[in-house]
XYZ file of C-alpha atoms in Angstrom:
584
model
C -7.132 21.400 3.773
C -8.969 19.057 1.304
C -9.349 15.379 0.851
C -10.256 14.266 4.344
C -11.527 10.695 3.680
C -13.830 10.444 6.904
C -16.600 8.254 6.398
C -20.293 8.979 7.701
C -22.243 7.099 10.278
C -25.152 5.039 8.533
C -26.802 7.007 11.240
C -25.654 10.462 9.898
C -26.437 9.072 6.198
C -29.804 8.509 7.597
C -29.909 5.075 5.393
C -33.769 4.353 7.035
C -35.172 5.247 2.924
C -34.852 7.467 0.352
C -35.981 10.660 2.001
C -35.459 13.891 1.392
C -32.218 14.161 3.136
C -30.655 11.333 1.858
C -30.991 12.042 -1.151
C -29.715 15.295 -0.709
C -26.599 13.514 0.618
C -26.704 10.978 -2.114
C -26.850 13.943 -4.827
C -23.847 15.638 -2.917
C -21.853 13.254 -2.476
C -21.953 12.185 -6.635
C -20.885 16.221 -6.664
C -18.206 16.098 -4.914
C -16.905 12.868 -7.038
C -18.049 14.369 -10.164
C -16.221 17.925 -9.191
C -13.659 16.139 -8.016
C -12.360 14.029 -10.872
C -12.762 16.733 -13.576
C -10.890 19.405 -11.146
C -7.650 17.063 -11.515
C -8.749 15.582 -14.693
C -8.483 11.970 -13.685
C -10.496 11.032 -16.420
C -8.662 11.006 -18.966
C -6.044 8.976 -17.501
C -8.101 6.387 -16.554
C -9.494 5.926 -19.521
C -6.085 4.932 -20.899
C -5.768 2.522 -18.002
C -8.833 0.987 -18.381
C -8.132 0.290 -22.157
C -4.825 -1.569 -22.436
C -2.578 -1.689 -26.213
C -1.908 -5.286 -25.004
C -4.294 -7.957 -26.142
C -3.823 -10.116 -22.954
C -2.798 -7.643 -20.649
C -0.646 -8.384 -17.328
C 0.544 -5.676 -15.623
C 0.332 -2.705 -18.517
C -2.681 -1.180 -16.809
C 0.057 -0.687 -13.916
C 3.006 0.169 -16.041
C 0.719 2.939 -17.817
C -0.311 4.136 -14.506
C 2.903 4.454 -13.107
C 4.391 5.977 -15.829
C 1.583 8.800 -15.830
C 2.957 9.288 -12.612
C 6.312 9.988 -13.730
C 5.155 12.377 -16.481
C 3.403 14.386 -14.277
C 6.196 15.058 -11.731
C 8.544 15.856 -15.157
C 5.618 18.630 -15.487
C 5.764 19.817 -11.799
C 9.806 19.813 -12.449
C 9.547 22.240 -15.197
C 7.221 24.379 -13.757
C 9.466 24.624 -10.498
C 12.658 24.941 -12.580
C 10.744 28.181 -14.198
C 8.849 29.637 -11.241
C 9.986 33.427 -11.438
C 8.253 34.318 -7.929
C 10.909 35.839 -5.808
C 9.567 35.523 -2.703
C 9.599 31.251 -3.909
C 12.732 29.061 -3.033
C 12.590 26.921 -5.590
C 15.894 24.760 -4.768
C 13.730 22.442 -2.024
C 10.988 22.552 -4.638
C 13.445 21.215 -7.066
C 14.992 18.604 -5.105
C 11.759 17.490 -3.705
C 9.802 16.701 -6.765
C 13.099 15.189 -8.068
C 13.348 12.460 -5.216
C 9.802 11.652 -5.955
C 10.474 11.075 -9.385
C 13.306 8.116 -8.112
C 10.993 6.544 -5.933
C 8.403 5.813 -8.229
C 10.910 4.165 -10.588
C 12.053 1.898 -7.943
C 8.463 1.114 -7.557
C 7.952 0.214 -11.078
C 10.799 -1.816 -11.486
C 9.075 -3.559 -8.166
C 5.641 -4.158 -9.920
C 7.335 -5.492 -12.978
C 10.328 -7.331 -12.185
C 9.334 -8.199 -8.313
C 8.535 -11.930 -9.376
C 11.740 -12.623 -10.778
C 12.965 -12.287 -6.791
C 10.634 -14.533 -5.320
C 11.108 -17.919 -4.337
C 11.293 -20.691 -6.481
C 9.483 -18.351 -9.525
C 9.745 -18.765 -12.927
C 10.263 -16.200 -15.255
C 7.179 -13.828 -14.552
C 5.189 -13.552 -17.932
C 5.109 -9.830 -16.972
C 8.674 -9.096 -16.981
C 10.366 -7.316 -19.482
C 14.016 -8.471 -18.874
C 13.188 -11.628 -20.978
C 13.373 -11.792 -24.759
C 10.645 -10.507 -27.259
C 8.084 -11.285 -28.469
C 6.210 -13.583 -25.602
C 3.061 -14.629 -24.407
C 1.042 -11.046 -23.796
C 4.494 -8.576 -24.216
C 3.754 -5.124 -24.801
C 3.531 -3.697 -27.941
C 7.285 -2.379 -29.255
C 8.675 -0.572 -31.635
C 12.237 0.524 -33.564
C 11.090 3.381 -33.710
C 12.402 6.001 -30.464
C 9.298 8.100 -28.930
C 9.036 11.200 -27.745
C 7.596 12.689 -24.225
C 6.353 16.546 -24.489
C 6.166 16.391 -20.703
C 10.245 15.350 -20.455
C 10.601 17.893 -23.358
C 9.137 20.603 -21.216
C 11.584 19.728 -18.562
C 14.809 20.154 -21.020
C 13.336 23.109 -21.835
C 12.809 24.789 -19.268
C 16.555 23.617 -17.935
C 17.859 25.094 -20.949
C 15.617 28.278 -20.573
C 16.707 28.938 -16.628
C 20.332 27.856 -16.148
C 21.439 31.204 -17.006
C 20.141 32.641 -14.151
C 20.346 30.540 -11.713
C 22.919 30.977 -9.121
C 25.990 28.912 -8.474
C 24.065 27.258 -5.803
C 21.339 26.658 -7.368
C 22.881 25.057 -11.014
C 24.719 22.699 -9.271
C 21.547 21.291 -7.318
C 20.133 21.549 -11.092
C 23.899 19.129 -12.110
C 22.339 16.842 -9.271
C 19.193 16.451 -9.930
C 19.095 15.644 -13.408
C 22.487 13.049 -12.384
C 19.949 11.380 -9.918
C 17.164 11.510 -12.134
C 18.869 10.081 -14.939
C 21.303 7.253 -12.718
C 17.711 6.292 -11.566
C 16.296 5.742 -14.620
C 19.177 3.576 -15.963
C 19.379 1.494 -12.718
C 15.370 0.812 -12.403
C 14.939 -0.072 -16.353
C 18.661 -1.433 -17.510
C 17.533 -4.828 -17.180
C 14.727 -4.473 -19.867
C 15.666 -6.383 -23.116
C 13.746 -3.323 -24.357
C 13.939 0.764 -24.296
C 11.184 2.861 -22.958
C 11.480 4.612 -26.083
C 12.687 8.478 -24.589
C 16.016 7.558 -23.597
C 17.306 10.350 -26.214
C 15.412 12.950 -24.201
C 17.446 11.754 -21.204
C 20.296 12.217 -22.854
C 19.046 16.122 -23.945
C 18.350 16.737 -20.106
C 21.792 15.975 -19.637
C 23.337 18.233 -22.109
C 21.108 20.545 -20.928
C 22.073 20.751 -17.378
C 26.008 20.754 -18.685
C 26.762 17.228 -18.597
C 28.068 14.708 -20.863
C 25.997 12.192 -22.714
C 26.003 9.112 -21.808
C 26.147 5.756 -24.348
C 23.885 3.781 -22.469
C 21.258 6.264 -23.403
C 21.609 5.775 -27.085
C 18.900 4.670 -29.350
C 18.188 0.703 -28.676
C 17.408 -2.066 -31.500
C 14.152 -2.098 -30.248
C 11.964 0.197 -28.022
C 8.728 -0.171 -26.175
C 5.790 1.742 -28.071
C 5.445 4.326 -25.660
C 3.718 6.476 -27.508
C 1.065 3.836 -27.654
C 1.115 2.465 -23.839
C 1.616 6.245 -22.570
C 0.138 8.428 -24.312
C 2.145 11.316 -22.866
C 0.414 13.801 -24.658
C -2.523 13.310 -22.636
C -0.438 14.324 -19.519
C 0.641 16.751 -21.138
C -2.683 18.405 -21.815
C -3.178 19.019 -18.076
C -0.907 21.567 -18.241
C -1.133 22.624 -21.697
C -4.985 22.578 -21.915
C -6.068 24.351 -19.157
C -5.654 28.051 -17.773
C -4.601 28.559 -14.273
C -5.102 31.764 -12.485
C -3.697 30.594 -9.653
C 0.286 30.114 -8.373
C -0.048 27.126 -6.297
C -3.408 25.972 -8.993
C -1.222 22.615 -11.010
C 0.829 21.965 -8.371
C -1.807 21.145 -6.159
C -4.219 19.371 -9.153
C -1.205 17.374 -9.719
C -0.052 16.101 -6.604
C -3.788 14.325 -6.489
C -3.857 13.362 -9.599
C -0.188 11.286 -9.270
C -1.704 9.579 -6.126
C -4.727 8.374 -7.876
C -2.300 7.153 -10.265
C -0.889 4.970 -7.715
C -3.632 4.445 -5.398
C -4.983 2.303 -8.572
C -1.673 0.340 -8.750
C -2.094 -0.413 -4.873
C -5.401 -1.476 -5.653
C -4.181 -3.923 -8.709
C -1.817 -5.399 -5.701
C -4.085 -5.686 -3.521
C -6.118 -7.720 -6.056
C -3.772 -9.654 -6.831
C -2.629 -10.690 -3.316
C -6.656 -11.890 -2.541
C -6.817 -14.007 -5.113
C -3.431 -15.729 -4.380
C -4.259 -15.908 -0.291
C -7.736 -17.338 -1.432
C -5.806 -20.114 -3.265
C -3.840 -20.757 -0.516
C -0.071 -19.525 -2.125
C 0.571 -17.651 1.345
C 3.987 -15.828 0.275
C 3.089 -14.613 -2.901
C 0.462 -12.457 -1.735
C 2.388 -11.504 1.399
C 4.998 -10.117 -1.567
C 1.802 -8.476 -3.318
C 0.617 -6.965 0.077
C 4.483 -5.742 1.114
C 4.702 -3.845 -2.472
C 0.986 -1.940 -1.868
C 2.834 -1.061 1.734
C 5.235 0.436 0.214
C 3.263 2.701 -2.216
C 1.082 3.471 0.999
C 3.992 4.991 2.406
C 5.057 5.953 -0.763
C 1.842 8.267 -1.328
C 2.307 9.393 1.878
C 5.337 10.897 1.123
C 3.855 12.305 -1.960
C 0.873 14.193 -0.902
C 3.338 16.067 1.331
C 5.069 17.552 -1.044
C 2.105 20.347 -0.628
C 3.617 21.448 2.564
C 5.916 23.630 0.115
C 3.249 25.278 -1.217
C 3.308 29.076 -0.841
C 0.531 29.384 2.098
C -1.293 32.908 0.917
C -1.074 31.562 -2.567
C -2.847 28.390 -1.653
C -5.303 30.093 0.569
C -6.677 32.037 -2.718
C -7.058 29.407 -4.041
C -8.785 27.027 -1.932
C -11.327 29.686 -1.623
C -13.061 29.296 -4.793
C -12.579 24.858 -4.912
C -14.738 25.356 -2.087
C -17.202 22.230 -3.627
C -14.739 19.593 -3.578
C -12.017 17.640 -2.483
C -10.240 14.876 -2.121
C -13.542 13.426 -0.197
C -14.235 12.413 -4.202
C -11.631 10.211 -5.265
C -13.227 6.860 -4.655
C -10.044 5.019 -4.867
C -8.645 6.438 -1.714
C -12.036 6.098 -0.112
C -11.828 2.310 -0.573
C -8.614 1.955 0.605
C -9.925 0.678 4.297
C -12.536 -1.431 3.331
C -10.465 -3.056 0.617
C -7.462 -4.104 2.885
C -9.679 -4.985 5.698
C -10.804 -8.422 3.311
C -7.436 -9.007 3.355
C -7.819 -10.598 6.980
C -10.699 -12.697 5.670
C -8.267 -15.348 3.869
C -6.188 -15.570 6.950
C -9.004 -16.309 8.978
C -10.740 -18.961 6.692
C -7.636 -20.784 6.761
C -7.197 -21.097 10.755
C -7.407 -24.162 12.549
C -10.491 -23.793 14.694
C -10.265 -25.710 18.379
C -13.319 -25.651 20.985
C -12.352 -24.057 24.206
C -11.274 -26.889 26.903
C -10.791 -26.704 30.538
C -7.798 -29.660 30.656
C -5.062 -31.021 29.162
C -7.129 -34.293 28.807
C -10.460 -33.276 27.010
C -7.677 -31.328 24.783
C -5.685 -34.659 23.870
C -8.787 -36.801 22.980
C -10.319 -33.499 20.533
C -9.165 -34.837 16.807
C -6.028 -32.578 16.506
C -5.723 -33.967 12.775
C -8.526 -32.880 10.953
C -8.908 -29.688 9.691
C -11.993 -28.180 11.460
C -12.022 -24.868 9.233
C -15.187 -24.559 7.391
C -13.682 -23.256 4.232
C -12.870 -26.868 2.683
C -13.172 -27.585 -0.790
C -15.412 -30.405 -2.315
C -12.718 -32.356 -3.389
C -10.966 -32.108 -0.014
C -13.778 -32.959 1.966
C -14.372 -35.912 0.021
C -11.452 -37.596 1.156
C -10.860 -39.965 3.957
C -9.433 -38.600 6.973
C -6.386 -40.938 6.381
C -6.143 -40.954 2.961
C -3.248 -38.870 2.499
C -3.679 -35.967 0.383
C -2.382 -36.452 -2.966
C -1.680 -32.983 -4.856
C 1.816 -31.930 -5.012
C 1.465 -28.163 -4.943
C 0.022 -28.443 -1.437
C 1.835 -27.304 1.468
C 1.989 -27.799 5.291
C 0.426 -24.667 5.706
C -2.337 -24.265 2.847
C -4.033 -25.979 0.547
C -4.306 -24.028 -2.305
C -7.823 -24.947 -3.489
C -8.865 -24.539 0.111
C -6.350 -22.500 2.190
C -6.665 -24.436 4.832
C -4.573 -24.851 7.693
C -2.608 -27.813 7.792
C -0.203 -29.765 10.351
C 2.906 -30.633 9.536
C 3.945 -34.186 9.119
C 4.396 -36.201 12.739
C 7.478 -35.816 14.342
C 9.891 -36.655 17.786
C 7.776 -33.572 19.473
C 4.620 -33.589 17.615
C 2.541 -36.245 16.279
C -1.099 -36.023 14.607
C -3.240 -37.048 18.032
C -0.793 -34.874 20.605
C -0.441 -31.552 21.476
C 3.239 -30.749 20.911
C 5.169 -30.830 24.640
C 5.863 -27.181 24.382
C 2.586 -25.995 24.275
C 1.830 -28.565 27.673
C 5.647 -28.151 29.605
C 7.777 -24.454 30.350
C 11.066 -23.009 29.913
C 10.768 -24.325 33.727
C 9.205 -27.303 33.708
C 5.693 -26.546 35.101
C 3.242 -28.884 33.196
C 0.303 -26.369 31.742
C -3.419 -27.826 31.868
C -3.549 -25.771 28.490
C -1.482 -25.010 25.627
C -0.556 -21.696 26.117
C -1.442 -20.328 22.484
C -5.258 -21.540 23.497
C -5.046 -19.865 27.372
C -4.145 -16.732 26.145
C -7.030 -16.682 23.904
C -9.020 -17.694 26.077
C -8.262 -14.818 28.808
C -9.007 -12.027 25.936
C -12.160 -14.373 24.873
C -13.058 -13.836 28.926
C -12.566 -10.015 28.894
C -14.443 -9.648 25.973
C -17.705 -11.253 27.332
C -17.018 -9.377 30.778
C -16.851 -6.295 28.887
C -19.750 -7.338 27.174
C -22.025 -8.801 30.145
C -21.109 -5.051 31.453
C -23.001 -3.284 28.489
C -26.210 -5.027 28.897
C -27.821 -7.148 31.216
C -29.503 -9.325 29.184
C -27.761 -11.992 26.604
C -27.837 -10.832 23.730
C -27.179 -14.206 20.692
C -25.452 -12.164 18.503
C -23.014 -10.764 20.443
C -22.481 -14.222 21.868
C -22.223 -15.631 18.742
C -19.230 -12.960 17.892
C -17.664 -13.358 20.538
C -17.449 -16.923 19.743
C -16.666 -16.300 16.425
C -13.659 -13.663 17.900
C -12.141 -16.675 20.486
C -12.195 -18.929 17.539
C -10.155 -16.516 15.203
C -7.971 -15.420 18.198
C -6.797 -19.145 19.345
C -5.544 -19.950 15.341
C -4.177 -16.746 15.365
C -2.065 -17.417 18.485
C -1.074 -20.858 17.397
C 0.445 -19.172 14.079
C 2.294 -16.113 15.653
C 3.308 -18.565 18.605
C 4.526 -22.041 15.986
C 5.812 -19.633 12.943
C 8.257 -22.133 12.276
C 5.161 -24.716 11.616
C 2.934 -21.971 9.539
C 5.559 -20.218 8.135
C 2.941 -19.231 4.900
C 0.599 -18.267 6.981
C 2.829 -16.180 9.809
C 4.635 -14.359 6.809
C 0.672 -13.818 5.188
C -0.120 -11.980 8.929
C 3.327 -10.041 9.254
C 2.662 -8.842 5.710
C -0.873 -7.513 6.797
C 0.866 -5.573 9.541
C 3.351 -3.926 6.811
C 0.195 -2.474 4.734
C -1.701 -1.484 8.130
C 1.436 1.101 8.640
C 1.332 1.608 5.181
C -2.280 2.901 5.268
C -2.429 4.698 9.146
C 1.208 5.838 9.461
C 2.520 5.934 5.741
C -0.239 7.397 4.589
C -3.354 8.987 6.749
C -1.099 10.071 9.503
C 0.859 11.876 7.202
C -2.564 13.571 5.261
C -3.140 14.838 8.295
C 0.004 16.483 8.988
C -0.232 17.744 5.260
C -3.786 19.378 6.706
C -2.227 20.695 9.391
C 0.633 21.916 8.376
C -0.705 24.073 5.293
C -4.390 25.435 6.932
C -4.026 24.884 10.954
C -5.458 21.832 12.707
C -8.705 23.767 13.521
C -9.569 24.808 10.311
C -11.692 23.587 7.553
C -11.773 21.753 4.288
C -13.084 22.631 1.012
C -15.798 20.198 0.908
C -19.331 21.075 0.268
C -20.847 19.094 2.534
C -20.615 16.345 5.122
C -16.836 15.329 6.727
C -14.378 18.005 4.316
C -16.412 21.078 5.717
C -15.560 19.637 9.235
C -12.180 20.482 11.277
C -9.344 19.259 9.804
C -9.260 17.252 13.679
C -11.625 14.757 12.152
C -8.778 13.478 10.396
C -6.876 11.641 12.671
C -9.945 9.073 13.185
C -8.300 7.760 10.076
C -5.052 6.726 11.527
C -6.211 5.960 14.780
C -8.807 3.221 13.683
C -6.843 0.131 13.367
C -7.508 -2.316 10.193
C -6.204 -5.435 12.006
C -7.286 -4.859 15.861
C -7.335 -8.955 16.095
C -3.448 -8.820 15.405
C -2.988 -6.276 17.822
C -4.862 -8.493 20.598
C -2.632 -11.370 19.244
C 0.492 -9.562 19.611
C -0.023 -8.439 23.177
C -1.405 -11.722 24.599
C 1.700 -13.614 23.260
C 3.949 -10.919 24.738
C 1.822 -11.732 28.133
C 2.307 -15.174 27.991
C 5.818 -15.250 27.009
C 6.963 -13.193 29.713
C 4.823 -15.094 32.482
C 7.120 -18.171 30.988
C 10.087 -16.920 31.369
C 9.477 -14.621 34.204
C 12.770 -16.342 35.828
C 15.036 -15.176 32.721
C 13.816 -11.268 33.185
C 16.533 -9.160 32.652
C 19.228 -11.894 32.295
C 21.403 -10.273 29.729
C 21.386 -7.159 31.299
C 22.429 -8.452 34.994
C 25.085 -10.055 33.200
C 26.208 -6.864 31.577
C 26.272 -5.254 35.245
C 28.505 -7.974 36.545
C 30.713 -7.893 34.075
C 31.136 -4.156 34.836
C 31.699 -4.620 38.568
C 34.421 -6.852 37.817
C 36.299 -5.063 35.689
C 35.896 -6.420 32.174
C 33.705 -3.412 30.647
């Protein structure tokens, strides 16, 4: 199956110059992108992301995108709808494409109304369920537009009812009611039309239902004509010959996820720069949504698991050359979420190890020993209270970094709260148990370490330093949520878009692999990882993104159950005597 996104070895690259071989890699690997792009024509999409109608642009770039996304799966709808192979079940095919079509709206109404359902937001400037005009608002019109690709659809309803079965026209009543509910559900709240609400009204009457008023021409309609340009989607279908059943179907499925693979991108974006600035839940919202479309695309790129297999085996004979190896923006998914962790990390509190409770008490447990303080911060007296009101007790936002809250009956600035020194049972710790626990994995990883070679090596013992320090403010977040709570939500958001990216969507790339050309067979790459066994794969899902939160996770587990060792199993003994006296 194609687009395994397996990265080389700098070894296998062989990155020691420009030799012969490298080059040759270099040379293939711009072939396989080049190939790539032009096979699904991504190009000419992109361009119209990457040249907005709105002067001062906020999230159009995303709306566009999304909305290519859309068009294309009213393409793929058609083109089911008027498959005439009978050995085909379209009905699935139908259905399938259909659902996909609802999720993306809900994800669209996320991008562009999610602010309005955040916390103490204003109005976001992005959002179209405020009045027009405003600050950069999209360009609109009076004017309704018209989609070619949602025209193909009613046309192809219109052409194929007849002779469909009774079975199979009312799955057609259901799918256009879902589509079209959808559609009025996501967008109802705009102050504005999309512009091709009358078209939804045609796919109605063309699947033998009723109009419906609330698809009626509006006072005023976005120019989608002008954001769009459907036409352009259009022409992937219209401007190109396929000699090949399974050919658009499977163009078009990769072409919609690089359509959203550069709106998880724009998230992802988005959610740096707020972490960097220290506004902890607002990027843990940005990083939740890109989850989301993670698992979203997942779900997506299966939908080639109904492709007919000995059609799609014709055809992946001659695309041998390319594959989905050469969409960059999937390539970069890794190393782009992986800087995620970075802002979490610069804004940790960093402690040096201690052996006892008393060198731990006399360490200054006020100041903020990250290194990531601003000028302005660090010119400040370490009494002088800070003074702007849009910081927080977790984050500064010029800074982001880690704060303590404000002193109180069980904490003060100079003390170690009692519950990190005293149990559930009493037993007075020489440590605070966040910093123990970090310590034992610090331990095992310089064991494990000392075991690999015999003679100290500074840079691993500088990591390894680096790893206890990032480890103990880790612990002290997932351990005192209620005293981070920016930063705890920032770290449970990072584990959302980790199972977006291995399970939502890698895991299930693999399965598509599987499924459609057998785990031991072989891409269509030219060269390098797609012309390897489609087993390679699963090094994709299995390679965490986040193994520090992992570590974290398990050595708070450890520690909590060591503390309450004399609680195990509590609620369940008390279940069991309830039993043997009669009450269950």
């Amino acid at each position: 199956m194609a687009c395994p996104f397996r990265q080389k070895s700098l070894q296998e690259k062989d990155m020691s110059g420009r030799s012969e071989p490298l080059q040759k890699w270099l040379d293939t690997k711009k072939r396989v992108i080049m190939l790539y792009e032009d096979y699904i024509h991504l190009l000419p999409l992109q361009q119209i992301w990457e040249n907005p109608a709105t002067e001062k642009p906020v999230l159009e770039p995303c709306f566009v995108a999304a909305f290519h996304g859309i068009e294309l799966c009213f393409l793929l709808l058609a083109e089911f709808i008027s498959d005439d192979r009978k050995y085909v079940f379209r009905r699935p095919r139908v259905e399938m494409v259909a659902n996909d079509i609802q999720k993306q709206c809900l994800l669209l109404t996320e991008v562009v109304d999610g602010e309005l359902e955040e916390d103490n937001a204003h109005v976001s400037r992005a959002s179209l369920t405020q009045h027009f005009p405003f600050e950069a608002c999209p360009p609109t019109t009076t004017q309704a537009s018209h989609s070619p690709c949602l025209q193909r659809l009613v046309n192809a309803v219109e052409a194929s009812k007849a002779g469909m079965t009774v079975a199979e026209r009312n799955s057609l009543i259901k799918v256009v009611l879902n589509i079209t509910n959808t559609f009025d559900s996501s967008f109802s709240r705009w102050t504005v039309g999309l512009g091709i609400e009358h078209q939804l009204n045609e796919l109605r009457v063309a699947a033998g239902l009723a109009e419906e008023a609330r698809f009626r021409a509006r006072a005023r309609n976005l120019d989608y004509a002008q954001l769009v340009h459907p036409e352009v989607v259009e022409a992937t279908l219209s401007g190109e010959v396929y000699e090949h059943e399974e050919d658009f179907f499977f163009r078009t499925v990769h072409l919609g996820s690089e359509c959203w693979a550069f709106v998880v991108h724009n998230r992802v974006a988005i959610a740096q720069q707020c972490a960097e600035e220290g506004q902890w839940n607002i990027a843990a919202a940005r990083i939740i949504q890109a989850a989301r479309m993670l698992h979203y695309l997942g779900d997506h790129i299966l939908m080639l698991t109904s492709m007919n297999l000995r059609d799609y085996l014709r055809l992946k004979v001659e695309i041998q050359g390319t594959s989905g190896e050469g969409s960059k923006a999937v390539k970069s998914f890794r190393v782009r979420l992986e800087s995620l962790f970075q802002p979490l990390t610069d804004a940790l509190a960093y402690y040096d190890a201690v052996s006892d409770t008393e060198d731990l008490m006399d360490s200054s447990y006020s100041q903020p020993l990250s290194p990531c303080l601003s000028s302005e911060t660090q010119a400040q007296s370490p009494s002088e209270p800070q003074t702007d009101p849009k910081s927080s007790p977790q984050a500064s936002p010029q800074s982001g970094v880690l704060k303590r809250q404000s002193p109180t009956p069980r904490q003060s600035p100079t003390a170690i709260p009692e519950t990190a020194l005293v149990s559930s049972n009493g037993n007075a710790h020489a440590l605070t148990s966040a910093h123990h626990s970090a310590a034992t994995i610090a331990e095992s990883a310089r064991q494990a370490a000392a075991e690999q070679t015999s003679a100290p090596d500074p840079q691993q013992s500088a990591a390894a330093e680096a790893r206890e320090v990032k480890l103990k403010g880790l612990l002290e977040v997932y351990e005192e949520p209620d005293s981070h709570a920016g930063l705890y939500n920032y770290a449970k958001a990072l584990e959302d878009v980790e199972a977006g990216l291995l399970a939502g969507f890698f895991y299930k790339h693999f399965c598509l692999a599987s499924n459609v050309i057998g785990s031991e067979s072989k891409g269509t790459g030219y060269m390098g990882s797609t012309n390897r066994a489609i087993t390679a794969l699963k090094a994709t899902f299995q390679t965490p993104l986040y193994p520090l939160l992992d570590q974290v996770r398990s050595a708070l587990g450890a520690k909590i159950d060591l503390e309450l060792a004399h609680l195990k199993g509590r609620i369940m003994d008390n279940i069991e005597a309830k039993r043997g006296h009669g009450h269950i």
